[in-house]
Short mmCIF file of N, CA and C and ligand atoms in Angstrom, two decimals:
data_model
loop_
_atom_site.label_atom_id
_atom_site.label_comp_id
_atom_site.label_asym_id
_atom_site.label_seq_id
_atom_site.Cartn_x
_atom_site.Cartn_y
_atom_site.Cartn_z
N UNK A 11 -6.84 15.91 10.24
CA UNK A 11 -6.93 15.09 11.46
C UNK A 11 -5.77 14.09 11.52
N UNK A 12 -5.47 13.98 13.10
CA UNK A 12 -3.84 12.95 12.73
C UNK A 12 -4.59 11.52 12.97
N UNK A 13 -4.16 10.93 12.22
CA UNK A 13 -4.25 9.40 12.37
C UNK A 13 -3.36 8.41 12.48
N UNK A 14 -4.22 7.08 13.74
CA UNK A 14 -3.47 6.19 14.07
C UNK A 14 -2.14 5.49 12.84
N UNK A 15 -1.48 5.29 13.36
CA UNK A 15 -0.20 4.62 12.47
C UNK A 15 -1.19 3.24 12.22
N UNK A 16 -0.52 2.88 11.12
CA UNK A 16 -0.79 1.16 10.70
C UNK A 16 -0.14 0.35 11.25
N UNK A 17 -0.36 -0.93 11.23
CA UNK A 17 0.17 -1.92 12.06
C UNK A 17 2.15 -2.07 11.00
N UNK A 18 1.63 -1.84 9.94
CA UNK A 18 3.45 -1.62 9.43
C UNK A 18 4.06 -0.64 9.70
N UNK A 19 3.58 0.39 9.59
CA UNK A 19 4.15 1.90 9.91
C UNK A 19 4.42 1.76 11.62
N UNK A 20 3.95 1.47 12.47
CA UNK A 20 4.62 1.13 13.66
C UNK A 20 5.29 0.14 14.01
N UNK A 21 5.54 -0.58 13.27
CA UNK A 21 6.68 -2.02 13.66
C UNK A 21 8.22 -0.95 12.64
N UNK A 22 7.80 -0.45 11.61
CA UNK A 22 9.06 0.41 11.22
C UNK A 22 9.34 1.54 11.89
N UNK A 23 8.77 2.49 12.75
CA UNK A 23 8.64 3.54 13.82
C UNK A 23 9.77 2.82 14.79
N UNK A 24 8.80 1.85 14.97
CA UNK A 24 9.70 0.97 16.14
C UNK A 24 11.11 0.41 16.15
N UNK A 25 11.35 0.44 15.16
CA UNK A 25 12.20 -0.20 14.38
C UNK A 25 13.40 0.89 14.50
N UNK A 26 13.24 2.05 13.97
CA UNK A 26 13.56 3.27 13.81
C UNK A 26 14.24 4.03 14.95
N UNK A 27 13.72 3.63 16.27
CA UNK A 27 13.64 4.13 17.13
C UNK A 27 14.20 3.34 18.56
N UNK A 28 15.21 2.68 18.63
CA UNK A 28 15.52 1.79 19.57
C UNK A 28 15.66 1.94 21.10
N UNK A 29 15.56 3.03 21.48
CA UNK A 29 15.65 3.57 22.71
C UNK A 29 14.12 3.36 23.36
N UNK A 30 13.32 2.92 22.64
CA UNK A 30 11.40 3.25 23.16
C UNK A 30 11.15 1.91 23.01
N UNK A 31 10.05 1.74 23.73
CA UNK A 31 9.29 0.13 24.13
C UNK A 31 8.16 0.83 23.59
N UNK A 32 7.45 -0.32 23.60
CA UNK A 32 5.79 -0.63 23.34
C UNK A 32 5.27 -0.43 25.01
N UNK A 33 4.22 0.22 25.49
CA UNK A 33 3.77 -0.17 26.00
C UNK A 33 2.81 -1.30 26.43
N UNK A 34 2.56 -1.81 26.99
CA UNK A 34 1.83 -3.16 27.71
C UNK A 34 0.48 -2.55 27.71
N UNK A 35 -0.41 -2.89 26.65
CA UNK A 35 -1.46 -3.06 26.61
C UNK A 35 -2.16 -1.31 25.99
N UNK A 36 -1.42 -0.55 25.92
CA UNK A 36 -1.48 0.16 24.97
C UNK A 36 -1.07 1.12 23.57
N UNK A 37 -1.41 1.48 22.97
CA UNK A 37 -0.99 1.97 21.58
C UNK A 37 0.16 3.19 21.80
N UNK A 38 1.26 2.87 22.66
CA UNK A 38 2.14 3.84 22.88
C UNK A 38 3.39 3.46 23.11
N UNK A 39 4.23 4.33 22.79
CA UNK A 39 5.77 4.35 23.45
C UNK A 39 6.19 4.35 24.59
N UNK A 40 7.29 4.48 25.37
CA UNK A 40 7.83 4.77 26.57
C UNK A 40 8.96 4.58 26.95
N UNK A 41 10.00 5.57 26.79
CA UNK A 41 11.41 5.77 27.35
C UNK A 41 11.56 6.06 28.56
N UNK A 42 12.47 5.40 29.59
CA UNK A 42 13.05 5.76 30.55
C UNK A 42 14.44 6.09 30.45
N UNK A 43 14.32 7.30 31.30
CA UNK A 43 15.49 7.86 31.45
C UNK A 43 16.37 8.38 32.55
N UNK A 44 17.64 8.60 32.97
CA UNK A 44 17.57 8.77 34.47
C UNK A 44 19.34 9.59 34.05
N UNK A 45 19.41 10.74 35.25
CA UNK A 45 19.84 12.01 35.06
C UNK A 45 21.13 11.77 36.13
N UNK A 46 22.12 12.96 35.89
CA UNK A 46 22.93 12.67 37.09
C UNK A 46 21.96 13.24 38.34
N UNK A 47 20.93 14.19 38.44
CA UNK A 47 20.39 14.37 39.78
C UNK A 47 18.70 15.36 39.33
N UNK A 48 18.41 15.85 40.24
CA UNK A 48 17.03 16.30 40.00
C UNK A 48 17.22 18.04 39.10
N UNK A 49 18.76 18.39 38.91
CA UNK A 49 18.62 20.02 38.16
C UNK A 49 18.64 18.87 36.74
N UNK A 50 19.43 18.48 36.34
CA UNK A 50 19.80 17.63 34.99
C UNK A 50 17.78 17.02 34.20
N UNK A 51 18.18 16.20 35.20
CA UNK A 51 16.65 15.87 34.72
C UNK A 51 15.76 17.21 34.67
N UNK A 52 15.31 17.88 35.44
CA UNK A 52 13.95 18.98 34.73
C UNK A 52 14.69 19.92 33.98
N UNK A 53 16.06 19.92 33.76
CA UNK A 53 16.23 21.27 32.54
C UNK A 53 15.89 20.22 31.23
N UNK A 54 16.11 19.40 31.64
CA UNK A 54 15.75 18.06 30.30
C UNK A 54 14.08 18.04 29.72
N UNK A 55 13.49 18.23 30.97
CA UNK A 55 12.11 18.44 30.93
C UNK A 55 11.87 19.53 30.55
N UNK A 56 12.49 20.54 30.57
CA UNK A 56 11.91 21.97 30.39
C UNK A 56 12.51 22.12 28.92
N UNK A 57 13.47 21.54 28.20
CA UNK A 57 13.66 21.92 26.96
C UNK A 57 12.59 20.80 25.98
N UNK A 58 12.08 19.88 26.46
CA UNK A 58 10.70 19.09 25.99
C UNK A 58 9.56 19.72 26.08
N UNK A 59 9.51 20.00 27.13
CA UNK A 59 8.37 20.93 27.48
C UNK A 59 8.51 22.35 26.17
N UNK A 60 9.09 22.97 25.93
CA UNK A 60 9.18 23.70 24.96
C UNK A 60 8.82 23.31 23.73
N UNK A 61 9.49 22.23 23.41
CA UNK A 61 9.12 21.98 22.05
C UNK A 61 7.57 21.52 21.75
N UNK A 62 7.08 20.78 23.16
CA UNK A 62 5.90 19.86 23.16
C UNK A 62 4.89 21.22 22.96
N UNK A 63 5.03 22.17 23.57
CA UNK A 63 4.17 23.72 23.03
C UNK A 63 4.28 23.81 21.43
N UNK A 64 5.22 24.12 21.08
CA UNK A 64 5.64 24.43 19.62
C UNK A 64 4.59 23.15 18.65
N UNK A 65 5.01 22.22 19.16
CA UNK A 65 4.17 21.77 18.31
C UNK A 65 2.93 21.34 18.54
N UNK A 66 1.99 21.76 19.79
CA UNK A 66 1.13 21.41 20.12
C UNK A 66 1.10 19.93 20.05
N UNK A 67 1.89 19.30 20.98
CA UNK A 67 1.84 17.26 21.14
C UNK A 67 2.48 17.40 22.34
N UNK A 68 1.66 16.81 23.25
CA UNK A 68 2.28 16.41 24.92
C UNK A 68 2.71 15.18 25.10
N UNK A 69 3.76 15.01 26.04
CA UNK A 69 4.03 13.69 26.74
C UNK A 69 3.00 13.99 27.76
N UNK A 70 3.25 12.31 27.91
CA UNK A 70 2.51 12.17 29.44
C UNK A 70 4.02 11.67 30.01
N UNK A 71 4.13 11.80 31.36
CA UNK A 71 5.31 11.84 31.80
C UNK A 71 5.41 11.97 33.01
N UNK A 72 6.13 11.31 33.76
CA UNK A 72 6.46 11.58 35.72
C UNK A 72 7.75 11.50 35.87
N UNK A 73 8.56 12.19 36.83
CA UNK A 73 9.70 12.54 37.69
C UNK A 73 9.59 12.30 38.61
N UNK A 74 10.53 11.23 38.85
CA UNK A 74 11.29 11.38 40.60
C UNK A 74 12.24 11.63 40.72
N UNK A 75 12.86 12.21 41.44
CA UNK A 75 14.64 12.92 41.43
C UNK A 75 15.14 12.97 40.35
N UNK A 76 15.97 11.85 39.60
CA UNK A 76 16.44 12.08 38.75
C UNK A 76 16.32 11.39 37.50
N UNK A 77 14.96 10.44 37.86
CA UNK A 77 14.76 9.79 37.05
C UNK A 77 13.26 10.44 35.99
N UNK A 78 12.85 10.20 34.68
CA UNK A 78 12.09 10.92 34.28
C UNK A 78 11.56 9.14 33.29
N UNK A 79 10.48 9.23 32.86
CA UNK A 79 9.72 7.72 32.30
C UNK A 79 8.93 8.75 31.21
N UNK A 80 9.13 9.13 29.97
CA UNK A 80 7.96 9.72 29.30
C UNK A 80 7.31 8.62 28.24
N UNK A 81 5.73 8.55 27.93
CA UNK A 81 5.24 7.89 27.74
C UNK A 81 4.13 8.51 26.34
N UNK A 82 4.38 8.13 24.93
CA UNK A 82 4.15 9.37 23.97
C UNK A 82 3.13 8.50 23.35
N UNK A 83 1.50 9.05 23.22
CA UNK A 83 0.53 8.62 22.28
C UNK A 83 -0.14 9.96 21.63
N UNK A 84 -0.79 9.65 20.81
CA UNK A 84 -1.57 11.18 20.47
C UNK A 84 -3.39 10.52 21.31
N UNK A 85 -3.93 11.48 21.87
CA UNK A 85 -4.95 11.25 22.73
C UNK A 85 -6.20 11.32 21.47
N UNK A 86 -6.10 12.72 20.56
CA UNK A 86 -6.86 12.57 19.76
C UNK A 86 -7.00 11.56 18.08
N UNK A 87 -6.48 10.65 18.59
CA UNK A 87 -5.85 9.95 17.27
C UNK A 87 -6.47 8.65 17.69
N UNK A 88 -5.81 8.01 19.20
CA UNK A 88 -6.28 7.37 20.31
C UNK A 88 -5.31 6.09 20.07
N UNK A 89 -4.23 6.77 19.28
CA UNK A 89 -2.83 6.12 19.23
C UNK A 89 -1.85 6.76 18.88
N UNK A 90 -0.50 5.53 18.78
CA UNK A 90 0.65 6.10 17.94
C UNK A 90 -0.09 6.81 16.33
N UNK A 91 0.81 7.87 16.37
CA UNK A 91 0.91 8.58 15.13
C UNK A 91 2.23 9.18 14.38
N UNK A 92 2.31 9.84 13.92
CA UNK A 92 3.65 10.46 13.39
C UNK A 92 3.85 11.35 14.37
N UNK A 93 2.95 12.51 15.12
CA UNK A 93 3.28 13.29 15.79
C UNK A 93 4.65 12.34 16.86
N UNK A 94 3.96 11.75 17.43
CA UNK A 94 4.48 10.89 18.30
C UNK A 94 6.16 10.41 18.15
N UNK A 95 6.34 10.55 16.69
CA UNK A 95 7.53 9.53 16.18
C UNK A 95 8.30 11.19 16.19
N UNK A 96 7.79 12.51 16.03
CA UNK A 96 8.21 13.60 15.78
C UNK A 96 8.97 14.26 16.95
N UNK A 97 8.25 13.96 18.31
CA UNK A 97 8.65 13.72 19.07
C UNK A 97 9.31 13.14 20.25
N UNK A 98 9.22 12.04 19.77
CA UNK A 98 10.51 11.00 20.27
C UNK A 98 11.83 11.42 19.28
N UNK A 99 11.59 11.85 18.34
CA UNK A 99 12.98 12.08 17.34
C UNK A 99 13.83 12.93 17.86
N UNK A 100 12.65 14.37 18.38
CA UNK A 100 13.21 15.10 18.88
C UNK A 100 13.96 14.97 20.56
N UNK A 101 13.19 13.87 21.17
CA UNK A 101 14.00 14.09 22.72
C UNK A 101 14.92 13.25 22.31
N UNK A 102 15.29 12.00 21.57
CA UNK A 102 16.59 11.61 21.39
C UNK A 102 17.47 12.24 20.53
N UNK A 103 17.44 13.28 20.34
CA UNK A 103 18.36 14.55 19.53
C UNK A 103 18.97 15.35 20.76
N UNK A 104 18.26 14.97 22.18
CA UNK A 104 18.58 16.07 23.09
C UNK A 104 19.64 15.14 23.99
N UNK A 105 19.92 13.76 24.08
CA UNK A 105 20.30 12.66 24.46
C UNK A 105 21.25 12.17 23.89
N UNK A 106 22.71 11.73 24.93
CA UNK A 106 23.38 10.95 23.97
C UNK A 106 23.06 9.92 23.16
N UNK A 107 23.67 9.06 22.85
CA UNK A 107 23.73 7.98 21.75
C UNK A 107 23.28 6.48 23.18
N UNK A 108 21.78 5.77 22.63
CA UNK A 108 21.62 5.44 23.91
C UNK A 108 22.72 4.16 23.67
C1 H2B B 398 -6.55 20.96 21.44
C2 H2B B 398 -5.11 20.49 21.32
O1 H2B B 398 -4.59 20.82 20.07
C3 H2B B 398 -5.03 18.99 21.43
O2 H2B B 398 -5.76 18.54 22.55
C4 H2B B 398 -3.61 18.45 21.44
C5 H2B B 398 -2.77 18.90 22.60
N1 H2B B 398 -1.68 17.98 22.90
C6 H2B B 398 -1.78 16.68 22.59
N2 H2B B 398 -0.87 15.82 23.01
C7 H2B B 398 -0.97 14.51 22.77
N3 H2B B 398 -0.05 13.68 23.22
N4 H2B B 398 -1.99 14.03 22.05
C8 H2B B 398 -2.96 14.80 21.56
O3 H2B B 398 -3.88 14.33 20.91
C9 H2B B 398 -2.87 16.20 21.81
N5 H2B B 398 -3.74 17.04 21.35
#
């Protein structure tokens, strides 16, 4: 079973990870990101979307044109976890240097 991160293990996640905020009032991440136009952004989405299968861990996430906001907790955990940090690792691998 995956379990919530500790209150140290997510201040070093965080730490780790400078491109992602805390969300406001809950146990999650959230990068915004914004594309030169609406093909850029969903091929961006669609190579996340791939991996987020592979490893069975979803974003939650919305698009408008070219902008994309993904927002990463594990639902069954009912927080940050490692999955979470696994996948933020991976969409800033797909991203320049922010
Ligand atoms: C049954 C299935 O493995 C689970 O519901 C997976 C699917 N994708 C998931 N994605 C996220 N973000 N959190 C989860 O807890 C989760 N659980």
């Amino acid at each position: 079973m995956t379990m919530k991160l500790s209150d140290g293990e997510r201040q070093a996640a965080l730490d780790s990870l400078p491109a992602w905020q805390r969300v406001d009032g809950r146990d999650a991440i959230a990068r915004d990101l914004r594309f030169a136009d609406f093909n850029a952004a969903f091929g961006f989405m669609s190579r996340v979307a791939l991996q987020a299968e592979k490893m069975d861990h979803h974003p939650e996430w919305t698009n408008v044109y070219n902008r994309v906001r993904i927002v990463l907790t594990t639902h069954d955990a009912g927080g940050l976890s490692t999955r979470d940090l696994e996948l933020a690792r991976f969409i800033d691998s797909l991203l320049p240097p922010a």
